[in-house]
mmCIF file of C-alpha atoms in Angstrom:
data_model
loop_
_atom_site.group_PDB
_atom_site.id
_atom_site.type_symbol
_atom_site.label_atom_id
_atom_site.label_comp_id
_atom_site.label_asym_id
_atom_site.label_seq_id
_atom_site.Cartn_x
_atom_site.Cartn_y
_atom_site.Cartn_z
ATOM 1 C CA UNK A 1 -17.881 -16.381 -22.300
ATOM 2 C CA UNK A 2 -20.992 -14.506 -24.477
ATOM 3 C CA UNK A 3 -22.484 -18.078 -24.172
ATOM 4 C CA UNK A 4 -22.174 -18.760 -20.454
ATOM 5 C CA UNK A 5 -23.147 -15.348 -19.438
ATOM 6 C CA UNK A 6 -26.493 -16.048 -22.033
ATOM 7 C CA UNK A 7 -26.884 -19.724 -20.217
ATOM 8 C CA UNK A 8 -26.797 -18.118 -16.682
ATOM 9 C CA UNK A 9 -29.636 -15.837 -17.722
ATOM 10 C CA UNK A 10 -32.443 -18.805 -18.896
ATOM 11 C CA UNK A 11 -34.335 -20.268 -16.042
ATOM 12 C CA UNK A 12 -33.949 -23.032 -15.234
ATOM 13 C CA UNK A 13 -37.319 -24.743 -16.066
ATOM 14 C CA UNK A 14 -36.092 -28.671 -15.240
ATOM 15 C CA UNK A 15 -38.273 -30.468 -12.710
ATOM 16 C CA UNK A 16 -36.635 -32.292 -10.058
ATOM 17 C CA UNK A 17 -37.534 -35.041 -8.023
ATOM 18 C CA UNK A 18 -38.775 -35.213 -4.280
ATOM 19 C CA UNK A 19 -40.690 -33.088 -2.381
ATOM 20 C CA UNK A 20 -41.861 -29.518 -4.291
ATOM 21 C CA UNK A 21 -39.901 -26.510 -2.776
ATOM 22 C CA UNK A 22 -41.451 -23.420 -2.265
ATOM 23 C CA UNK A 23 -41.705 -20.755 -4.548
ATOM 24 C CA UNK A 24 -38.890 -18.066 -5.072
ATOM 25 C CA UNK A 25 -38.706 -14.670 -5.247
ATOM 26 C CA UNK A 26 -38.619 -14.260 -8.971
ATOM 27 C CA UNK A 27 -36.983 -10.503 -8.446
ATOM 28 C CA UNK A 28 -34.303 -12.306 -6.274
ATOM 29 C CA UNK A 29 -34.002 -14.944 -8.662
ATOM 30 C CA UNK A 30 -33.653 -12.722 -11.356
ATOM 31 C CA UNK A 31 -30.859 -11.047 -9.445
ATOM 32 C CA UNK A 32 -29.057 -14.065 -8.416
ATOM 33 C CA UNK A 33 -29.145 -15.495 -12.253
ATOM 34 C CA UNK A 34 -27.838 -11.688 -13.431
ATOM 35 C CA UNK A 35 -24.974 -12.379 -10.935
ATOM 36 C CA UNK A 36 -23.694 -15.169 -12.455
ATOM 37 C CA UNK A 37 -24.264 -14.274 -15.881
ATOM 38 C CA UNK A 38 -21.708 -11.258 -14.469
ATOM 39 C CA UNK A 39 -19.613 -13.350 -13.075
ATOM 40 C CA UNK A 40 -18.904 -14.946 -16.522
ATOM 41 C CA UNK A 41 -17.393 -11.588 -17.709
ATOM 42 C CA UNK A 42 -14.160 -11.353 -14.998
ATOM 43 C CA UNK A 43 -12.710 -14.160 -17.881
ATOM 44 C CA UNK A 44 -12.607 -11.471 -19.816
ATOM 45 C CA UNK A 45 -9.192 -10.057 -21.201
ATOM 46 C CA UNK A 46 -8.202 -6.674 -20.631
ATOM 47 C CA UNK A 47 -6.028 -4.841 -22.742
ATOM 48 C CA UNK A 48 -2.741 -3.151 -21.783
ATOM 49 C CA UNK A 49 -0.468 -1.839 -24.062
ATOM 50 C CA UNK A 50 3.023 -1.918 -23.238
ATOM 51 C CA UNK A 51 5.262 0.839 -23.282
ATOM 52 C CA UNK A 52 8.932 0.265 -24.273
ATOM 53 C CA UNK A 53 10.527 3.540 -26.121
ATOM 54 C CA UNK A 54 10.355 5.158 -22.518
ATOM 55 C CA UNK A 55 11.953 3.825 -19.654
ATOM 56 C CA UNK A 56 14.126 3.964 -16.613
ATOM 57 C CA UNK A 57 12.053 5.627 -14.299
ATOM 58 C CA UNK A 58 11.069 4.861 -10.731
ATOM 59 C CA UNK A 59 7.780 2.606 -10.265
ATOM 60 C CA UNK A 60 6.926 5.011 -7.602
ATOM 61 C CA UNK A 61 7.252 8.104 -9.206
ATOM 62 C CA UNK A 62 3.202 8.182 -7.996
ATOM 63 C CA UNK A 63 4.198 8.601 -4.607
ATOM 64 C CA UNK A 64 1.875 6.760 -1.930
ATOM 65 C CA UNK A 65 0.914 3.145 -2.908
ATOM 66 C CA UNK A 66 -2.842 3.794 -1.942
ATOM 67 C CA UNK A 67 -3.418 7.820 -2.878
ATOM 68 C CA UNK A 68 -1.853 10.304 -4.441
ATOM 69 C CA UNK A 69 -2.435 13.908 -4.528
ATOM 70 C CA UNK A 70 -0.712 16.306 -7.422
ATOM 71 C CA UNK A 71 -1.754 19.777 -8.499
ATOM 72 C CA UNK A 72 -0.610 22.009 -11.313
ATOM 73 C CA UNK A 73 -0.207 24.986 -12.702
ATOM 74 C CA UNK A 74 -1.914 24.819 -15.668
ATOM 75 C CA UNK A 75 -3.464 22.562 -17.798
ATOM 76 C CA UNK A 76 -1.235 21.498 -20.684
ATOM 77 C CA UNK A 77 0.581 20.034 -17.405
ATOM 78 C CA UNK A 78 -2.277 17.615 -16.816
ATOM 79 C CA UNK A 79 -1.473 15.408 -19.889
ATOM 80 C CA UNK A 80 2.616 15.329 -19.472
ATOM 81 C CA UNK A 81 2.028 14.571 -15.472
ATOM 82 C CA UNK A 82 -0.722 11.322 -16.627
ATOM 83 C CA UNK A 83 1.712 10.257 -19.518
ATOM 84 C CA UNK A 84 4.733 9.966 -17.311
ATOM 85 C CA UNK A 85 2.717 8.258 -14.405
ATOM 86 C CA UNK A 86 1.656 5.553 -16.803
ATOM 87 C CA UNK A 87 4.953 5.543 -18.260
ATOM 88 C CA UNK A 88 6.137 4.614 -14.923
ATOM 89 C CA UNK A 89 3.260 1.947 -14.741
ATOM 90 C CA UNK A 90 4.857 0.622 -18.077
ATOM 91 C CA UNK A 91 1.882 0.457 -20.307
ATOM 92 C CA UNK A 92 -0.394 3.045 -22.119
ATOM 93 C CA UNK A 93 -3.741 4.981 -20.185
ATOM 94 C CA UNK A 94 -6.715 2.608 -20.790
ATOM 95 C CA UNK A 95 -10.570 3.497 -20.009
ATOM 96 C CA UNK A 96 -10.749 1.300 -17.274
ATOM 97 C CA UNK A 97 -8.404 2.595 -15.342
ATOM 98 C CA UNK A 98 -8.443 6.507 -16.024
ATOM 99 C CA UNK A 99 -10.733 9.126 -16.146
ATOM 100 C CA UNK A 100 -9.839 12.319 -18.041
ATOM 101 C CA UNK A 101 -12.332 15.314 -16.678
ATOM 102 C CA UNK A 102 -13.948 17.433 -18.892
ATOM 103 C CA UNK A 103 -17.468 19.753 -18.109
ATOM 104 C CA UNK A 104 -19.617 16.915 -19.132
ATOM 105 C CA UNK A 105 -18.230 14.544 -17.061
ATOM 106 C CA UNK A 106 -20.765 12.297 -14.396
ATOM 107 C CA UNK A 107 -20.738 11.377 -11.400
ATOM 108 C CA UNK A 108 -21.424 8.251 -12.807
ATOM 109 C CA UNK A 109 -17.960 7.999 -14.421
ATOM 110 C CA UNK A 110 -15.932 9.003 -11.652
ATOM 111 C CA UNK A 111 -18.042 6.639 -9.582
ATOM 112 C CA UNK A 112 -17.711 3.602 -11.714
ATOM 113 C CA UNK A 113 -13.744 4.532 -11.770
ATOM 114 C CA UNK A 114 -13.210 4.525 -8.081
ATOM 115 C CA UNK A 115 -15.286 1.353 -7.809
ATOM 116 C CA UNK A 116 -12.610 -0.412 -9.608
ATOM 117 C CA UNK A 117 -10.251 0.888 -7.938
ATOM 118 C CA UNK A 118 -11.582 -0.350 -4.462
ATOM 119 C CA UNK A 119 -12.346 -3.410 -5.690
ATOM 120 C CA UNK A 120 -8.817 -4.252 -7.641
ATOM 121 C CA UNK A 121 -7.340 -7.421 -7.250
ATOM 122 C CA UNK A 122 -3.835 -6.552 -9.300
ATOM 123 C CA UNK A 123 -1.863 -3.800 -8.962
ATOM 124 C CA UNK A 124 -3.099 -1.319 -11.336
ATOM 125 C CA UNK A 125 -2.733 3.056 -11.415
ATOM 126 C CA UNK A 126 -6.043 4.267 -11.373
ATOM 127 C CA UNK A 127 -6.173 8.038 -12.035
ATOM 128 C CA UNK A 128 -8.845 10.467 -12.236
ATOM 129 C CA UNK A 129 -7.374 13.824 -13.963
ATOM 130 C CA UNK A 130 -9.004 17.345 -14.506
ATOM 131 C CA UNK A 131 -10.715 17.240 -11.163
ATOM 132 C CA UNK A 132 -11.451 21.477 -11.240
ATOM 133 C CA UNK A 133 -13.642 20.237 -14.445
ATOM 134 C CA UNK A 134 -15.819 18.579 -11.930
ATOM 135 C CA UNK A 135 -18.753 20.652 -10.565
ATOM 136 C CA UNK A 136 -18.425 21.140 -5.937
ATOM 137 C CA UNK A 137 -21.100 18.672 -5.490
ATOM 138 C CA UNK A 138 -19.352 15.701 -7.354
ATOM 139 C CA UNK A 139 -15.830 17.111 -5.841
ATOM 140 C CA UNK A 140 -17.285 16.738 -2.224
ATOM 141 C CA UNK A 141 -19.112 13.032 -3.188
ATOM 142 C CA UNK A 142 -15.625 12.359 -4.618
ATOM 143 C CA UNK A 143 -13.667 12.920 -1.564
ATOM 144 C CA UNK A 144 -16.054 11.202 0.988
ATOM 145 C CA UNK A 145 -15.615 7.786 -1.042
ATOM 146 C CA UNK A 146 -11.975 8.077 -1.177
ATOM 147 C CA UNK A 147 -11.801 9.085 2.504
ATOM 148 C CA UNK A 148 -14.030 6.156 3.291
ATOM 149 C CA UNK A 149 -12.330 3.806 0.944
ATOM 150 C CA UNK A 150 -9.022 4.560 2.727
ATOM 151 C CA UNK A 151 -10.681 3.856 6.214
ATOM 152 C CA UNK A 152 -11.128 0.571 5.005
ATOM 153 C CA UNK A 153 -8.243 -0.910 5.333
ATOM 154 C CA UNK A 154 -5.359 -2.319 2.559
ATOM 155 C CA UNK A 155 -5.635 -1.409 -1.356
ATOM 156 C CA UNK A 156 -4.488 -3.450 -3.828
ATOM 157 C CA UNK A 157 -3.595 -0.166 -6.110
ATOM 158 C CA UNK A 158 -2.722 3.492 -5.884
ATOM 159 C CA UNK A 159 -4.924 6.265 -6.801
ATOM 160 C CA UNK A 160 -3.981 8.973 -8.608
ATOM 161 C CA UNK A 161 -5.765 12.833 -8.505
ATOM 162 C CA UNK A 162 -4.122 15.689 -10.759
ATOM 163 C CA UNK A 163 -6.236 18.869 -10.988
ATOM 164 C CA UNK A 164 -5.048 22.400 -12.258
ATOM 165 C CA UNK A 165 -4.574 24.845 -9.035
ATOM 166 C CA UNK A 166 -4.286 24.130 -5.423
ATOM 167 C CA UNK A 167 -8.034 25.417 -4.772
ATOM 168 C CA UNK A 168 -9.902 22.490 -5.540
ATOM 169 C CA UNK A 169 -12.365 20.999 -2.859
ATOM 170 C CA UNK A 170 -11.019 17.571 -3.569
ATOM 171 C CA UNK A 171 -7.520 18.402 -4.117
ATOM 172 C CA UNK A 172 -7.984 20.170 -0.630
ATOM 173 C CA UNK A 173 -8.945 17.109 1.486
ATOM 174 C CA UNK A 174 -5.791 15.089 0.666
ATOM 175 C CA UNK A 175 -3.131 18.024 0.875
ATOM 176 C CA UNK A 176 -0.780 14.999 2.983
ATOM 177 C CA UNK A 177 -0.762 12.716 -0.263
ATOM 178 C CA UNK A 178 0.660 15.724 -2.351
ATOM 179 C CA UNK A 179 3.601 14.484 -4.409
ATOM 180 C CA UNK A 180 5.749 16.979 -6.735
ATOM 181 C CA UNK A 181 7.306 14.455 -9.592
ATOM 182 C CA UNK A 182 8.919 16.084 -12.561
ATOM 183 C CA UNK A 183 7.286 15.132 -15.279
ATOM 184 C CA UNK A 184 8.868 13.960 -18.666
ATOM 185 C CA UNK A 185 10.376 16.049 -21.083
ATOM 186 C CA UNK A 186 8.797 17.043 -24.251
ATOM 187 C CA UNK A 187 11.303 15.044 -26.231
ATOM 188 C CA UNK A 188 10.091 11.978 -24.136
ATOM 189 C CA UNK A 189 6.278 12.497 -24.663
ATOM 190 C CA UNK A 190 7.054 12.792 -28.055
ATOM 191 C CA UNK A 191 8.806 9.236 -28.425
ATOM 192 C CA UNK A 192 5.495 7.965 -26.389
ATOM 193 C CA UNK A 193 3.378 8.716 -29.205
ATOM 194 C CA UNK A 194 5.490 7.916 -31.794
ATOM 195 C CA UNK A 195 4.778 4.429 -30.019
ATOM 196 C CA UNK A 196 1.848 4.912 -29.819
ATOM 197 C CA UNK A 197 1.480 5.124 -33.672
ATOM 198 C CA UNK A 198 1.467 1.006 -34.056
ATOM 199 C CA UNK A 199 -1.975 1.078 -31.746
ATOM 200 C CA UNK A 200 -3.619 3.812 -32.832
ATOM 201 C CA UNK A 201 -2.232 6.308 -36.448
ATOM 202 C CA UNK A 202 -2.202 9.737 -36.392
ATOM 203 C CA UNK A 203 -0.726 12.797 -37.045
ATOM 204 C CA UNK A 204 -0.776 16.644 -36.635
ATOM 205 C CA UNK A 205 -0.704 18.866 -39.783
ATOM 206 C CA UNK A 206 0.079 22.934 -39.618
ATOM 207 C CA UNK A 207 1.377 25.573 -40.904
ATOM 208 C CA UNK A 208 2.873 28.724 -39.989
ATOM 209 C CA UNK A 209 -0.058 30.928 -42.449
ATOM 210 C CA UNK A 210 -3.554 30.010 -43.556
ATOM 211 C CA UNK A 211 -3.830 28.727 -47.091
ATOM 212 C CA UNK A 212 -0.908 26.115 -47.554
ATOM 213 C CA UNK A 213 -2.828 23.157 -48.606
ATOM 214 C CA UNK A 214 -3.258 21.337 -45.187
ATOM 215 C CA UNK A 215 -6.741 20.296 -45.942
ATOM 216 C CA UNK A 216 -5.198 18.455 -49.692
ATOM 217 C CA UNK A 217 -2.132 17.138 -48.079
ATOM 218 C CA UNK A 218 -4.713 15.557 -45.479
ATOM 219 C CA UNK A 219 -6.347 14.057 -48.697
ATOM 220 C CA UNK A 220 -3.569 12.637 -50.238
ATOM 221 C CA UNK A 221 -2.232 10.833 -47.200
ATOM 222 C CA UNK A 222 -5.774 9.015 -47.393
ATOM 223 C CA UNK A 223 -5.164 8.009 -50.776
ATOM 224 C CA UNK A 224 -1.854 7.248 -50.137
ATOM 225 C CA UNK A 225 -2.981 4.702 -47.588
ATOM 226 C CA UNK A 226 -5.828 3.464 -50.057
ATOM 227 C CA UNK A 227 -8.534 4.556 -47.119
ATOM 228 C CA UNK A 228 -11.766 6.349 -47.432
ATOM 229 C CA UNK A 229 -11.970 9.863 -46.199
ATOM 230 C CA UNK A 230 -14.389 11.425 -43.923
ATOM 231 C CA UNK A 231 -14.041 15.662 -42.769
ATOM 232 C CA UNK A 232 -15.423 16.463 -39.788
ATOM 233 C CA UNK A 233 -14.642 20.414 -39.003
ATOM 234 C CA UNK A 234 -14.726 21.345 -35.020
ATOM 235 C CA UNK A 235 -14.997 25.262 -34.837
ATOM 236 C CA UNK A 236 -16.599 25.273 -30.930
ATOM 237 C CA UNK A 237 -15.810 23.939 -27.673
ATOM 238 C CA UNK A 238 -15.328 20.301 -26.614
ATOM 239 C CA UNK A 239 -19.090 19.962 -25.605
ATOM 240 C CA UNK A 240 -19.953 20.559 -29.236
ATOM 241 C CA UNK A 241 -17.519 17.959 -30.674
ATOM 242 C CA UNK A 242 -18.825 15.146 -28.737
ATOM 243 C CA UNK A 243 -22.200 16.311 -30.427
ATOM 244 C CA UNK A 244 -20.620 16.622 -33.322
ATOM 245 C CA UNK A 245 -18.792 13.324 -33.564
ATOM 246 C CA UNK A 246 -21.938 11.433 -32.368
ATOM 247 C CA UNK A 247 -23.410 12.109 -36.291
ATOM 248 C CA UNK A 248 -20.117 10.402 -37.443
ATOM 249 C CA UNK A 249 -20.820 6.734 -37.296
ATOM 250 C CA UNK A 250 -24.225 7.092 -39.345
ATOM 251 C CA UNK A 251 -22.505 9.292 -41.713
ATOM 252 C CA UNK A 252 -19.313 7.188 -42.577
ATOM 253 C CA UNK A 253 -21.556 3.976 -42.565
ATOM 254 C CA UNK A 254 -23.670 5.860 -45.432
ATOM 255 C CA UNK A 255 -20.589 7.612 -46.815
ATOM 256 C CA UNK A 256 -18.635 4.332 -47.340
ATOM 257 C CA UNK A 257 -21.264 1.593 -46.619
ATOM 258 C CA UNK A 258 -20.976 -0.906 -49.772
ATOM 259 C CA UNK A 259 -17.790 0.224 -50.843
ATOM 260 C CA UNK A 260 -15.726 -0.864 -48.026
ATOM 261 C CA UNK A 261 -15.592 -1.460 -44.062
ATOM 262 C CA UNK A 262 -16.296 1.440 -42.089
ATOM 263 C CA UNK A 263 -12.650 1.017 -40.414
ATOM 264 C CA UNK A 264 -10.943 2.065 -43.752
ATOM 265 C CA UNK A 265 -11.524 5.319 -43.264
ATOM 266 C CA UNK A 266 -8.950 8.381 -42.535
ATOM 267 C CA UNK A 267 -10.930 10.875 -39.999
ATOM 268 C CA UNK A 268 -9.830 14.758 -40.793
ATOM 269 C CA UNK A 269 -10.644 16.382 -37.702
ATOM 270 C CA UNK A 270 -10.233 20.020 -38.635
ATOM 271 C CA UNK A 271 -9.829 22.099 -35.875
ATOM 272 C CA UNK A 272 -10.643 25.850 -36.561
ATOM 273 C CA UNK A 273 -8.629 28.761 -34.373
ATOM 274 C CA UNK A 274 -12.173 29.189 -32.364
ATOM 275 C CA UNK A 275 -11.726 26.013 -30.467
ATOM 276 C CA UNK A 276 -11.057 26.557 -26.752
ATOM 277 C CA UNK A 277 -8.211 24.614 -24.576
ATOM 278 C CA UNK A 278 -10.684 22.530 -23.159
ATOM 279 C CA UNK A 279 -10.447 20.688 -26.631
ATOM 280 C CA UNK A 280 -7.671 19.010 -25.089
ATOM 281 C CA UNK A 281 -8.710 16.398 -22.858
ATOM 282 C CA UNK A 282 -11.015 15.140 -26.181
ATOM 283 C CA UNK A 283 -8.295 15.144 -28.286
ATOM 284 C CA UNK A 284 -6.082 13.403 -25.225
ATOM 285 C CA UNK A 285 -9.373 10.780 -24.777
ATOM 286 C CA UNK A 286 -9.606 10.161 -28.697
ATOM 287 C CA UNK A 287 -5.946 9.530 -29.417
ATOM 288 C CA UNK A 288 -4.761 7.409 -26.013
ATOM 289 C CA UNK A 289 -7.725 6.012 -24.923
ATOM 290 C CA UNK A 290 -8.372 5.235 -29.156
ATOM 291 C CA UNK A 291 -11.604 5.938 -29.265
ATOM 292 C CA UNK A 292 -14.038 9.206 -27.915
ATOM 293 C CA UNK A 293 -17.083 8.088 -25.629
ATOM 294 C CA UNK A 294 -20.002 9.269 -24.604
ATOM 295 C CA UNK A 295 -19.954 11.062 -21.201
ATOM 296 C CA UNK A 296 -23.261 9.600 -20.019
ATOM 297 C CA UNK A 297 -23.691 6.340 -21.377
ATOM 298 C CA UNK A 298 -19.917 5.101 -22.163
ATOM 299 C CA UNK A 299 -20.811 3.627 -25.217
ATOM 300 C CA UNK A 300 -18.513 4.645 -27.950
ATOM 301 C CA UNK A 301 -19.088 7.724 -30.277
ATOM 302 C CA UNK A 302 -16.105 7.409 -32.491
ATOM 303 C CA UNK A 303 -13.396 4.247 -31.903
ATOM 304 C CA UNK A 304 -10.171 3.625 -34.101
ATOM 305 C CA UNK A 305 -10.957 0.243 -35.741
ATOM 306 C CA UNK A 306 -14.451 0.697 -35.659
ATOM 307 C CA UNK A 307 -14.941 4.379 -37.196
ATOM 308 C CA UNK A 308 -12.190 4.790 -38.846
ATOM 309 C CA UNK A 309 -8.245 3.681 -39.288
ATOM 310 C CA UNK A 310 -6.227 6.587 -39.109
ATOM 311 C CA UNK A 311 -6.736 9.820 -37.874
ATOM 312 C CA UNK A 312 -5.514 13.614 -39.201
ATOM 313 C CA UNK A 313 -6.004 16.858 -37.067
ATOM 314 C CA UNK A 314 -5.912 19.917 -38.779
ATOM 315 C CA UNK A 315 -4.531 22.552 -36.271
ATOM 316 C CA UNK A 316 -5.382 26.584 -37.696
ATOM 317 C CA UNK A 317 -2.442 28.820 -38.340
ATOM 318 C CA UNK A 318 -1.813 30.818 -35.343
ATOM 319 C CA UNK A 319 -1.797 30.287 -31.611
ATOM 320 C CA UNK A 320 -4.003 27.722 -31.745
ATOM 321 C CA UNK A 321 -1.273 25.161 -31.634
ATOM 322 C CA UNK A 322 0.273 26.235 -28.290
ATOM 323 C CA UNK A 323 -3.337 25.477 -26.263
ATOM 324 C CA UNK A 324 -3.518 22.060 -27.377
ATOM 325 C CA UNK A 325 -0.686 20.020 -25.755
ATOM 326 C CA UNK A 326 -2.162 16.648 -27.279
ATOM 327 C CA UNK A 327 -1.646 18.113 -30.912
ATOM 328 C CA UNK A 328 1.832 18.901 -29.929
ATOM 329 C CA UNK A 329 3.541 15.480 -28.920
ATOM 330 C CA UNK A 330 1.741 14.140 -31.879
ATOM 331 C CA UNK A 331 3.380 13.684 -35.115
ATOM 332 C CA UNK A 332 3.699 16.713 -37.159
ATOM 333 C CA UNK A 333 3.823 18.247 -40.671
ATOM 334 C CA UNK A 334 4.569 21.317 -40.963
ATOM 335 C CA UNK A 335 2.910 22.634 -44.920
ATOM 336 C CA UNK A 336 4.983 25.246 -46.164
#
């Protein structure tokens, strides 16, 4: 496919025979050849990952086939209300077809998202979540392409918006596609990610007071698992980890470089009790989507497989625990 897509983009310098035709455009024929050489991409495989330790529920637990609307209360229900949607899809979240909200989000993302969307061919849940993260402006651009897109006509695939209160602009506009599902119970979620522990390792280590020995029992699953091992403390909000992690890659390629591949590396993310709740939908990108990306550019900051093979979050002693609903479906140790 790399090959065709290179082919389509060479000129094509061959003379032919007959009478000379005139001269093109070469901006239009440098568009034309970039279309083709874009074309060769839809070959491309896209990955789903099945679920199967969840089932039985109702394929249209979404509600509407072309939009749905669902708000809630607060935001540790925005991850069990996307898990159980794509648990009804039968497959884990994947980049391309969800976006998960935080302050740094573009419009750019949520554009590129409900492009796909409009332009599915198969069946697929697209979802944007954490829509009150989103600043009025992008909120109002938001609604006037879905409200245009469902002008149209027929859509291949539903469209999911979950957002935290009933006050949001975009929320607002759609109040006739609300749905009200139940979502899964914590026992449930928790079998998800035990799943989800064949794609993409990790686990949650805490303890009930400060000074247990998370941070060595952290280091001894690494050697356990003959991997390298890479700490990377996070003692600010979610803006600053994505700064953070994007020194990561340089430093485990320099950390472990000759030694071994980059992937054979455990990644301690050591969260400190100053991290806000809005740590969540990192932690929620990083573990189901495997891999944290950059807001901006989408290219990716820290992947499993590429930056590292297995990954341990240190959660502080304390309440820190109860604001991060990611860190509590995970796997858990408790250090005594």
């Amino acid at each position: 496919v790399a090959a065709a897509a290179a082919a389509a983009l060479v000129p094509n310098t061959a003379s032919s025979e007959g009478p000379k035709q005139q001269p093109t455009d070469p901006a239009a024929d440098l568009l034309e050849r970039l279309g083709q050489a874009l074309a060769c991409l839809l070959d491309l495989p896209v990955r789903r990952r099945p679920i199967r330790s969840v089932g039985g529920l109702d394929a249209t637990v979404v509600g509407s086939p072309r939009l749905s609307v669902l708000c809630c209360s607060r935001p540790s229900q925005v991850v069990d209300q996307v898990l159980t949607a794509y648990c009804a899809a039968t497959h884990f979240p994947e980049r391309d077809l969800l976006v998960m909200c935080t302050r740094n989000t573009s419009w750019e993302a949520v554009t590129n998202l409900l492009l796909r969307w409009r332009a599915s061919t198969h069946p697929e849940l697209y979802c944007l979540a954490g829509v009150e993260c989103l600043s009025f402006e992008v909120q109002k651009q938001c609604a006037a392409f879905v409200r245009g897109t469902l002008q149209q006509g027929s859509l291949t695939s539903p469209l999911l918006l979950v957002g935290v209160g009933e006050n949001q602009h975009l929320l607002s506009q759609f109040v006739a596609h609300r749905v009200s599902p139940e979502p899964l119970p914590k026992k449930s979620l928790c079998r998800l990610t035990t799943e989800l522990q064949h794609f993409c390792p990790s686990h949650v280590y805490t303890s009930k007071r400060a000074g247990t020995g998370k941070t060595f029992h952290v280091a001894l699953a690494a050697a356990e698992h003959s991997l390298g091992y890479h700490h990377l403390p996070c003692h600010k909000s979610a803006s600053l980890l994505e700064t953070r992690l994007g020194s990561v890659p340089a430093t485990v390629e320099k950390g472990v470089g000759e030694q071994a591949d980059r992937a054979r590396l455990l990644l301690h993310l050591d969260l400190y009790d100053t991290v806000g709740s809005d740590l969540d939908r990192q932690l929620f990108e990083l573990v189901f989507s495997s891999g944290l990306f950059d807001p901006v550019g989408g290219w990716p900051v820290l992947a499993f497989g590429r930056h590292f093979e297995r990954l341990a979050i240190e959660v502080a002693s304390g309440p820190l625990g109860a604001r991060l609903r990611v860190s509590q479906l995970l796997p858990v140790s408790d250090v005594a």
